[in-house]
Amino acid sequence: MSSFHEPTPGRAHWVYTHPRPDSLNRHLFDAGRAALAERYEVTVSDLYAQGFSPALGERDLGSLAGHPGNLAELTGQAYARGEVEPEVRREQENLAAAELLVLQFPLWWYGPPAMLKGWIDRVLQTGFAQGDLDAATGLPRRYGDGRLSGRRALIVVTAGDDQRTLGPRGVSGDLDSLLFPLTHGALWYVGIEALDLHVVYDADGIDRAGREHETERLVTRISGLPQERGRPYRRLLDGDYGRQTRTLDPDIHPGRTDLAIHYAD
Amino acid sequence: MSSFHEPTPGRAHWVYTHPRPDSLNRHLFDAGRAALAERYEVTVSDLYAQGFSPALGERDLGSLAGHPGNLAELTGQAYARGEVEPEVRREQENLAAAELLVLQFPLWWYGPPAMLKGWIDRVLQTGFAQGDLDAATGLPRRYGDGRLSGRRALIVVTAGDDQRTLGPRGVSGDLDSLLFPLTHGALWYVGIEALDLHVVYDADGIDRAGREHETERLVTRISGLPQERGRPYRRLLDGDYGRQTRTLDPDIHPGRTDLAIHYAD
């Protein structure tokens, strides 16, 4: 069994999540995917338009539906049997082929919409995305070393709050921390490195000029993606965390408990 | 228009999210709701069993479906017109009546399952949950002062990781920070104070004895709920945040940027 999906150079997969055809997000999506298509072969998922089902459940167990047992193990068995729902299989194939993933969504209640969370819950299936054990250390291949390692992700997110409200010490919490479950807990867990967030602040009241400015800014960002360098988190296998405790070495950022300690720096 | 829903003393609403009938979560749910029913009049939502639809979209706009405009504004207009889907209306009524909310779920990818995120996205609708402007300060009534203020929430969450992995400096990030978008960004935003998390660690490999121990621990916790004191976050209207900047006063926890600075202490 292969422990790693080899990406195809020049392939990108854009997962778009917004329900409304006249939204700022749709405008950014249309311009952004066109810009991306100049540099990558792009596959696209428009989750609302496709009617993607976000609730992981019995349907994800194939012929094991209704069998007793642990959900993660059963989905892993279903994956090994090739019993994967077509809408999930399609996402897995496009994600496995891509070297670049784009996740675009509006910030709802300081996180991704349920639709995108469901894409994470269902597509990053045991057996497909999660790494096995590393023989040398006995540690699981996770956080930097999953089956999808070697990929990068651009997160494009629109927010109603302004930049200070979502910045360090802002009342809403800083956006890097709010999205840590996505960038670190989901993407980095399976080996995908998230680039710096691409955030559109004050998105609710944006006017036509602001929309054009943000479109231009996104297109410029996308033009530079092939050369862009990210800021990776620490790899579990690199020894920064205790092998038994899985907590950060006390000599690294001593005393700090904010989530930014997990950047490799 | 009332700006505040008055809870009914002694009413509680338990929102349960797990797809499997033989799960640890189901076991905890059955025992927990029985214990809660000794002290509260309990309404229950079993989101998977009810077939709750987690994707906020056009259906939430009533007769405004298909109209151009901002989604949050349109859902607010739909609420004002009374055009709310029955499954959402039922949740709003039970939540508005309750003085205590229980949210129970397994931690999937370091956050709530899509099903529960969708409950947040759809039920905490503009007009129902979000506060209006405070005349004295010109600030919005949010973070401690929404239309649902005066309520408390118990979060019961099962996790596959152990306590150190999910603790301060643990490789997965500390659970209080990982769930900050739920406890602060959603609940506290509309005025609901989350009590200390009730966490079941190492949940995947738990044996019968462990399950009974965790059941007993949950029942004991629930027995003490009427007297339990929480650890509230700061209220936006209390002046700890700059009125223009909405960032924490530089004299409070100077230099710190972790999310725990938002606790009132």
Coordinates of C-alpha atoms in Angstrom, one line a residue:
Chain A
M1 CA 0.0 0.0 0.0
S2 CA 1.4 3.4 -1.0
S3 CA 1.8 5.7 1.9
F4 CA 2.0 8.8 -0.2
H5 CA 0.0 10.3 -3.1
E6 CA 2.4 11.8 -5.7
P7 CA 1.0 15.1 -6.9
T8 CA 1.1 16.0 -10.5
P9 CA 3.3 19.1 -11.2
G10 CA 1.2 22.0 -12.4
R11 CA -2.1 20.6 -11.1
A12 CA -4.3 22.7 -8.7
H13 CA -7.7 22.0 -7.0
W14 CA -9.9 24.9 -6.0
V15 CA -12.7 24.2 -3.4
Y16 CA -15.2 27.0 -3.4
T17 CA -17.8 27.4 -0.7
H18 CA -20.5 30.1 -0.9
P19 CA -24.2 29.6 -1.6
R20 CA -24.9 32.9 -3.4
P21 CA -24.4 33.6 -7.1
D22 CA -24.1 37.4 -6.6
S23 CA -21.6 37.3 -3.7
L24 CA -18.2 38.9 -3.4
N25 CA -16.9 35.4 -3.0
R26 CA -18.3 34.4 -6.4
H27 CA -16.7 37.5 -8.0
L28 CA -13.3 36.6 -6.4
F29 CA -13.7 33.0 -7.4
D30 CA -14.3 33.8 -11.1
A31 CA -11.4 36.1 -11.3
G32 CA -9.1 34.0 -9.1
R33 CA -9.6 30.7 -11.0
A34 CA -9.0 32.4 -14.3
A35 CA -5.7 33.8 -13.0
L36 CA -4.8 30.4 -11.5
A37 CA -5.5 28.7 -14.9
E38 CA -2.7 30.8 -16.5
R39 CA -0.2 28.9 -14.3
Y40 CA -1.9 25.6 -13.3
E41 CA -4.2 23.0 -14.7
V42 CA -7.1 23.7 -12.4
T43 CA -9.9 21.4 -11.2
V44 CA -12.8 23.1 -9.3
S45 CA -15.3 22.1 -6.8
D46 CA -18.2 24.4 -6.2
L47 CA -19.6 22.6 -3.1
Y48 CA -23.0 24.4 -3.0
A49 CA -23.6 24.1 -6.7
Q50 CA -22.7 20.4 -6.7
G51 CA -25.0 19.8 -3.7
F52 CA -22.2 18.2 -1.7
S53 CA -23.4 16.5 1.5
P54 CA -21.4 17.7 4.5
A55 CA -22.5 15.3 7.1
L56 CA -20.1 12.3 7.6
G57 CA -22.1 9.3 8.5
E58 CA -23.2 5.8 7.7
R59 CA -23.1 6.5 3.9
D60 CA -19.3 6.8 4.3
L61 CA -19.0 3.2 5.5
G62 CA -19.9 1.4 2.3
S63 CA -21.1 -2.2 2.9
L64 CA -20.0 -1.7 6.6
A65 CA -22.9 0.7 7.2
G66 CA -24.7 -0.3 10.4
H67 CA -21.8 -2.4 11.6
P68 CA -20.7 -1.7 15.2
G69 CA -17.2 -0.2 15.6
N70 CA -15.2 3.0 15.7
L71 CA -16.1 5.5 12.9
A72 CA -12.5 6.3 11.9
E73 CA -11.6 2.7 11.7
L74 CA -14.7 1.8 9.7
T75 CA -14.2 4.6 7.2
G76 CA -10.6 3.4 6.8
Q77 CA -11.9 -0.1 6.0
A78 CA -14.4 1.3 3.6
Y79 CA -11.6 3.2 1.9
A80 CA -9.4 0.1 1.7
R81 CA -12.3 -1.8 0.0
G82 CA -12.8 1.0 -2.5
E83 CA -16.3 1.7 -1.1
V84 CA -16.2 5.5 -1.3
E85 CA -19.1 7.7 -2.3
P86 CA -18.6 9.1 -5.8
E87 CA -18.7 12.8 -4.6
V88 CA -16.0 12.0 -2.0
R89 CA -14.0 9.9 -4.5
R90 CA -13.9 12.7 -7.0
E91 CA -12.6 15.1 -4.3
Q92 CA -9.9 12.7 -3.2
E93 CA -8.8 12.2 -6.8
N94 CA -8.5 15.9 -7.5
L95 CA -6.8 16.5 -4.2
A96 CA -4.3 13.7 -4.6
A97 CA -3.4 14.9 -8.1
A98 CA -3.0 18.6 -7.1
E99 CA 0.2 20.1 -5.8
L100 CA -1.7 23.2 -4.8
L101 CA -5.1 23.4 -3.0
V102 CA -7.2 26.5 -2.8
L103 CA -9.9 26.7 -0.1
Q104 CA -12.1 29.7 -0.5
F105 CA -14.9 30.5 2.0
P106 CA -16.6 33.2 4.0
L107 CA -15.8 33.3 7.7
W108 CA -19.0 32.2 9.5
W109 CA -18.9 32.3 13.3
Y110 CA -15.1 32.5 13.1
G111 CA -14.6 29.3 11.2
P112 CA -15.4 27.7 7.9
P113 CA -19.0 27.1 6.9
A114 CA -20.5 23.7 7.7
M115 CA -20.3 22.8 4.0
L116 CA -16.5 23.2 4.0
K117 CA -16.1 21.5 7.4
G118 CA -18.0 18.6 5.9
W119 CA -15.6 18.4 3.0
I120 CA -12.8 18.1 5.5
D121 CA -14.7 15.5 7.6
R122 CA -15.5 13.3 4.6
V123 CA -12.7 13.8 2.1
L124 CA -9.7 13.5 4.5
Q125 CA -10.7 9.8 5.1
T126 CA -8.6 7.3 7.1
G127 CA -6.5 5.4 4.7
F128 CA -6.6 8.2 2.1
A129 CA -5.1 11.2 4.0
Q130 CA -3.8 10.0 7.4
G131 CA -0.3 8.7 7.6
D132 CA 0.7 5.4 9.2
L133 CA 3.4 4.8 11.8
D134 CA 7.0 5.8 11.3
A135 CA 9.1 2.7 11.9
A136 CA 12.2 4.6 13.2
T137 CA 10.4 6.6 15.9
G138 CA 7.2 4.7 16.5
L139 CA 5.4 8.0 16.0
P140 CA 2.5 8.4 13.7
R141 CA 3.2 10.2 10.4
R142 CA 1.0 13.2 11.1
Y143 CA 1.7 17.0 11.3
G144 CA 3.8 17.5 8.3
D145 CA 4.0 13.9 7.2
G146 CA 0.6 12.6 6.2
R147 CA -0.2 10.9 2.9
L148 CA -0.7 14.3 1.3
S149 CA 2.7 15.8 2.1
G150 CA 4.5 17.9 -0.4
R151 CA 1.4 20.0 -1.1
R152 CA 0.7 23.7 -0.4
A153 CA -2.7 25.3 0.3
L154 CA -3.9 28.9 -0.3
I155 CA -6.8 29.9 2.0
V156 CA -8.9 32.7 0.6
V157 CA -11.3 34.0 3.3
T158 CA -13.7 36.9 3.5
A159 CA -14.6 38.4 6.9
G160 CA -17.1 40.9 8.1
D161 CA -14.7 42.2 10.9
D162 CA -11.9 44.6 10.3
Q163 CA -8.2 43.7 10.5
R164 CA -7.7 45.0 14.0
T165 CA -10.7 43.1 15.4
L166 CA -9.2 39.9 13.9
G167 CA -5.6 40.8 14.7
P168 CA -3.4 40.0 17.8
R169 CA -5.3 41.1 20.9
G170 CA -8.4 42.0 18.8
V171 CA -11.7 41.1 20.5
S172 CA -12.6 38.4 18.0
G173 CA -9.2 36.6 18.4
D174 CA -6.5 36.7 15.8
L175 CA -7.4 35.0 12.6
D176 CA -4.3 32.8 12.4
S177 CA -5.4 31.2 15.8
L178 CA -9.1 31.0 14.8
L179 CA -8.2 29.0 11.7
F180 CA -5.5 26.9 13.4
P181 CA -7.9 23.9 13.5
L182 CA -8.0 24.1 9.6
T183 CA -4.4 25.1 8.8
H184 CA -2.7 22.8 11.4
G185 CA -5.4 20.4 12.7
A186 CA -6.6 19.4 9.3
L187 CA -4.2 20.4 6.5
W188 CA -0.8 20.1 8.3
Y189 CA -2.0 17.0 10.0
V190 CA -2.1 15.2 6.6
G191 CA 1.0 17.0 5.3
I192 CA -0.3 20.1 3.5
E193 CA 1.4 23.4 4.2
A194 CA -0.9 26.4 4.3
L195 CA 0.5 29.6 2.9
D196 CA -0.2 32.9 4.6
L197 CA -3.9 33.5 4.8
H198 CA -5.4 35.6 2.0
V199 CA -8.0 37.7 3.9
V200 CA -10.6 40.1 2.7
Y201 CA -11.6 42.2 5.7
D202 CA -14.7 44.4 6.0
A203 CA -16.3 42.2 3.4
D204 CA -19.9 42.9 4.2
G205 CA -20.1 46.5 3.3
I206 CA -17.6 46.5 0.4
D207 CA -18.4 48.7 -2.5
R208 CA -17.7 48.3 -6.2
A209 CA -14.3 50.0 -5.9
G210 CA -13.3 47.9 -2.9
R211 CA -14.4 44.8 -4.8
E212 CA -12.2 45.6 -7.8
H213 CA -9.3 46.4 -5.4
E214 CA -9.7 43.0 -3.7
T215 CA -10.0 41.2 -7.0
E216 CA -6.8 42.8 -8.3
R217 CA -5.1 41.9 -5.0
L218 CA -6.1 38.3 -5.3
V219 CA -5.0 38.0 -8.9
T220 CA -1.6 39.5 -8.0
R221 CA -1.3 37.0 -5.2
I222 CA -2.1 34.1 -7.4
S223 CA 0.4 35.3 -10.1
G224 CA 3.2 35.0 -7.5
L225 CA 2.1 31.6 -6.1
P226 CA 4.6 29.4 -7.9
Q227 CA 7.5 31.4 -6.2
E228 CA 5.8 32.0 -2.9
R229 CA 7.3 30.6 0.3
G230 CA 5.1 29.7 3.3
R231 CA 5.7 29.5 7.0
P232 CA 5.5 25.8 7.9
Y233 CA 4.5 24.4 11.2
R234 CA 6.8 22.0 13.1
R235 CA 6.9 18.4 11.9
L236 CA 6.1 15.9 14.7
L237 CA 8.9 13.6 13.5
D238 CA 11.6 16.3 13.7
G239 CA 12.0 16.0 17.4
D240 CA 10.7 19.4 18.6
Y241 CA 8.0 17.6 20.6
G242 CA 8.7 14.9 23.3
R243 CA 8.2 11.4 21.9
Q244 CA 6.1 10.4 24.9
T245 CA 4.5 13.7 25.9
R246 CA 4.0 15.1 22.4
T247 CA 4.4 18.6 24.0
L248 CA 6.9 21.2 22.7
D249 CA 10.4 21.0 24.1
P250 CA 10.6 23.3 27.1
D251 CA 13.6 25.0 25.6
I252 CA 11.6 26.2 22.6
H253 CA 9.7 29.4 23.3
P254 CA 9.9 28.8 27.1
G255 CA 6.7 29.7 28.9
R256 CA 4.7 30.6 25.8
T257 CA 1.4 28.9 25.3
D258 CA 0.0 30.7 22.2
L259 CA -0.6 28.6 19.1
A260 CA 2.2 30.5 17.1
I261 CA 4.8 28.4 19.0
H262 CA 3.9 25.6 16.6
Y263 CA 5.5 27.5 13.6
A264 CA 8.9 26.1 12.7
D265 CA 10.4 29.6 12.4
Chain B
M1 CA -38.8 44.4 19.0
S2 CA -37.4 42.6 22.0
S3 CA -33.7 42.7 22.2
F4 CA -33.4 39.8 24.6
H5 CA -35.0 36.3 24.9
E6 CA -36.0 35.6 28.5
P7 CA -35.0 32.0 29.5
T8 CA -37.4 29.8 31.5
P9 CA -35.8 28.9 34.8
G10 CA -35.2 25.1 34.9
R11 CA -35.2 24.6 31.2
A12 CA -32.3 23.0 29.4
H13 CA -31.7 22.1 25.7
W14 CA -29.2 19.3 24.8
V15 CA -27.9 19.3 21.2
Y16 CA -26.4 15.9 20.4
T17 CA -24.2 15.2 17.4
H18 CA -23.0 11.7 16.6
P19 CA -24.1 9.5 13.7
R20 CA -23.6 6.1 15.3
P21 CA -26.1 4.3 17.7
D22 CA -23.4 2.2 19.4
S23 CA -20.9 5.0 20.1
L24 CA -19.4 6.2 23.3
N25 CA -21.1 9.5 22.7
R26 CA -24.5 7.8 22.5
H27 CA -23.8 6.1 25.8
L28 CA -22.8 9.3 27.5
F29 CA -25.8 11.1 25.9
D30 CA -28.3 8.6 27.3
A31 CA -26.8 8.7 30.8
G32 CA -26.2 12.4 30.8
R33 CA -29.7 13.5 29.7
A34 CA -31.2 11.2 32.3
A35 CA -29.1 12.9 35.0
L36 CA -29.9 16.3 33.6
A37 CA -33.6 15.5 33.7
E38 CA -33.4 15.2 37.5
R39 CA -32.7 18.9 37.7
Y40 CA -34.0 20.5 34.5
E41 CA -36.9 20.2 32.1
V42 CA -34.9 19.0 29.1
T43 CA -35.5 19.3 25.4
V44 CA -33.3 17.3 23.1
S45 CA -32.0 17.6 19.6
D46 CA -30.4 14.5 18.0
L47 CA -29.2 16.2 14.9
Y48 CA -28.3 13.1 12.9
A49 CA -31.4 11.2 13.9
Q50 CA -33.6 14.3 13.0
G51 CA -31.8 14.6 9.6
F52 CA -30.9 18.2 10.3
S53 CA -29.6 20.0 7.2
P54 CA -26.3 21.7 8.1
A55 CA -25.8 23.9 5.0
L56 CA -27.0 27.5 5.4
G57 CA -28.3 28.7 2.1
E58 CA -31.2 29.9 0.0
R59 CA -33.7 27.9 2.0
D60 CA -32.9 30.2 5.0
L61 CA -34.1 33.3 3.1
G62 CA -37.8 32.4 2.9
S63 CA -39.5 34.4 0.2
L64 CA -36.3 36.3 -0.3
A65 CA -34.6 33.2 -1.8
G66 CA -32.8 34.2 -5.0
H67 CA -32.9 38.0 -4.2
P68 CA -29.6 39.7 -4.4
G69 CA -28.0 41.0 -1.2
N70 CA -25.9 40.2 1.8
L71 CA -26.6 36.8 3.3
A72 CA -26.6 37.9 6.9
E73 CA -28.9 40.8 6.1
L74 CA -31.3 38.6 4.1
T75 CA -31.5 36.0 6.8
G76 CA -32.3 38.8 9.3
Q77 CA -35.1 40.0 7.0
A78 CA -36.4 36.4 6.7
Y79 CA -36.4 36.1 10.5
A80 CA -38.3 39.4 10.9
R81 CA -40.9 38.2 8.5
G82 CA -41.2 34.9 10.4
E83 CA -40.0 33.0 7.4
V84 CA -37.9 30.4 9.2
E85 CA -37.6 26.8 8.3
P86 CA -39.4 24.5 10.8
E87 CA -36.3 22.6 11.8
V88 CA -34.5 25.9 12.5
R89 CA -37.5 27.5 14.3
R90 CA -37.7 24.5 16.6
E91 CA -34.1 24.9 17.6
Q92 CA -34.5 28.6 18.1
E93 CA -37.5 28.1 20.4
N94 CA -35.8 25.5 22.5
L95 CA -32.7 27.5 22.7
A96 CA -34.5 30.7 23.6
A97 CA -36.5 28.9 26.4
A98 CA -33.4 27.3 27.9
E99 CA -31.2 28.7 30.6
L100 CA -28.7 25.9 30.0
L101 CA -27.5 24.6 26.7
V102 CA -25.5 21.4 26.3
L103 CA -23.6 20.8 23.1
Q104 CA -22.2 17.3 22.8
F105 CA -20.0 16.1 19.9
P106 CA -16.9 14.2 19.0
L107 CA -13.8 16.3 18.0
W108 CA -13.3 15.9 14.3
W109 CA -10.3 17.5 12.8
Y110 CA -10.0 19.6 16.0
G111 CA -13.4 21.2 15.8
P112 CA -17.1 20.3 15.8
P113 CA -18.5 18.0 13.1
A114 CA -20.0 19.8 10.1
M115 CA -23.5 18.9 11.4
L116 CA -23.0 20.9 14.6
K117 CA -21.3 23.8 12.7
G118 CA -24.4 23.9 10.5
W119 CA -26.6 24.1 13.6
I120 CA -24.5 27.2 14.6
D121 CA -24.6 28.6 11.1
R122 CA -28.4 28.3 10.7
V123 CA -29.9 28.6 14.2
L124 CA -27.9 31.7 15.4
Q125 CA -29.7 33.7 12.8
T126 CA -29.5 37.5 12.5
G127 CA -32.4 39.0 14.4
F128 CA -32.7 36.0 16.6
A129 CA -29.3 35.8 18.3
Q130 CA -27.2 38.8 17.4
G131 CA -27.5 41.9 19.5
D132 CA -28.2 45.4 18.1
L133 CA -26.3 48.6 18.9
D134 CA -25.8 49.8 22.4
A135 CA -27.0 53.5 22.4
A136 CA -24.6 54.6 25.2
T137 CA -21.3 53.4 23.5
G138 CA -22.3 53.0 19.9
L139 CA -20.8 49.5 20.1
P140 CA -22.7 46.4 18.9
R141 CA -24.1 44.2 21.7
R142 CA -21.9 41.3 21.0
Y143 CA -19.4 39.3 23.1
G144 CA -21.4 38.9 26.3
D145 CA -24.4 40.9 25.3
G146 CA -26.3 39.3 22.5
R147 CA -30.0 38.4 22.5
L148 CA -29.2 35.1 24.3
S149 CA -27.3 36.6 27.3
G150 CA -28.0 35.1 30.7
R151 CA -27.5 31.6 29.5
R152 CA -24.8 29.0 30.2
A153 CA -23.5 26.2 28.0
L154 CA -21.9 22.9 28.9
I155 CA -19.7 21.5 26.1
V156 CA -19.2 17.7 26.2
V157 CA -16.5 16.6 23.8
T158 CA -14.8 13.3 23.1
A159 CA -11.3 13.3 21.6
G160 CA -9.0 10.7 20.2
D161 CA -5.9 12.5 21.5
D162 CA -4.7 12.3 25.1
Q163 CA -4.7 15.2 27.5
R164 CA -1.1 16.3 27.0
T165 CA -1.4 16.3 23.2
L166 CA -4.4 18.7 23.6
G167 CA -2.9 20.7 26.5
P168 CA -0.8 23.8 26.6
R169 CA 2.2 23.3 24.2
G170 CA 0.8 20.0 23.1
V171 CA 1.4 19.2 19.4
S172 CA -2.3 19.4 18.6
G173 CA -2.8 22.8 20.2
D174 CA -4.6 23.3 23.5
L175 CA -8.3 22.4 23.3
D176 CA -9.5 25.7 24.9
S177 CA -7.9 27.5 22.0
L178 CA -9.0 25.0 19.4
L179 CA -12.7 25.5 20.5
F180 CA -12.4 29.3 21.0
P181 CA -14.3 29.8 17.8
L182 CA -17.2 27.9 19.3
T183 CA -17.0 29.1 22.9
H184 CA -16.2 32.7 22.2
G185 CA -16.8 33.3 18.5
A186 CA -20.3 31.8 18.5
L187 CA -21.6 31.3 22.1
W188 CA -20.1 34.3 23.8
Y189 CA -20.8 36.5 20.8
V190 CA -24.5 36.1 21.4
G191 CA -24.2 36.2 25.2
I192 CA -23.9 32.6 26.2
E193 CA -21.2 31.7 28.8
A194 CA -19.5 28.4 28.2
L195 CA -18.6 26.5 31.4
D196 CA -15.2 24.7 31.5
L197 CA -15.1 22.1 28.8
H198 CA -16.0 18.5 29.7
V199 CA -13.5 16.5 27.8
V200 CA -13.2 12.7 27.3
Y201 CA -9.6 12.1 26.2
D202 CA -8.3 8.9 24.5
A203 CA -11.9 8.2 23.5
D204 CA -11.1 5.9 20.5
G205 CA -9.6 3.0 22.4
I206 CA -11.7 3.3 25.5
D207 CA -12.8 0.0 27.1
R208 CA -15.9 -0.9 29.1
A209 CA -14.4 0.1 32.4
G210 CA -13.2 3.4 31.0
R211 CA -16.6 4.0 29.5
E212 CA -18.3 3.5 32.9
H213 CA -15.8 5.8 34.5
E214 CA -16.5 8.5 32.0
T215 CA -20.2 8.0 32.4
E216 CA -20.0 8.4 36.1
R217 CA -17.8 11.5 35.7
L218 CA -20.3 13.1 33.4
V219 CA -23.2 12.3 35.7
T220 CA -21.3 13.8 38.6
R221 CA -20.5 16.9 36.7
I222 CA -24.2 17.3 35.6
S223 CA -25.3 16.9 39.2
G224 CA -23.3 19.9 40.2
L225 CA -24.3 22.2 37.3
P226 CA -26.8 24.3 39.1
Q227 CA -24.1 25.5 41.5
E228 CA -21.2 25.5 39.0
R229 CA -19.4 28.8 38.3
G230 CA -17.8 29.4 34.9
R231 CA -14.9 31.5 33.7
P232 CA -16.5 34.2 31.5
Y233 CA -14.8 36.0 28.7
R234 CA -14.6 39.8 28.7
R235 CA -17.6 41.8 27.6
L236 CA -17.1 44.1 24.7
L237 CA -19.2 46.8 26.4
D238 CA -17.1 46.7 29.7
G239 CA -14.3 48.9 28.3
D240 CA -11.5 46.4 28.2
Y241 CA -11.2 46.8 24.5
G242 CA -10.7 50.1 22.7
R243 CA -13.9 51.5 21.4
Q244 CA -12.4 52.3 18.0
T245 CA -9.7 49.6 17.8
R246 CA -11.6 46.8 19.4
T247 CA -8.3 45.5 20.7
L248 CA -7.5 44.7 24.3
D249 CA -6.2 47.6 26.4
P250 CA -2.4 47.5 26.3
D251 CA -2.2 47.5 30.1
I252 CA -4.1 44.2 30.3
H253 CA -1.7 41.2 30.0
P254 CA 0.8 43.4 28.2
G255 CA 2.6 41.7 25.4
R256 CA 0.6 38.5 25.5
T257 CA -1.2 37.4 22.3
D258 CA -2.6 34.0 23.3
L259 CA -6.4 33.6 23.2
A260 CA -6.6 33.3 27.0
I261 CA -6.2 37.0 27.3
H262 CA -9.9 37.3 26.5
Y263 CA -10.9 35.6 29.8
A264 CA -12.2 38.2 32.3
D265 CA -10.2 36.7 35.2

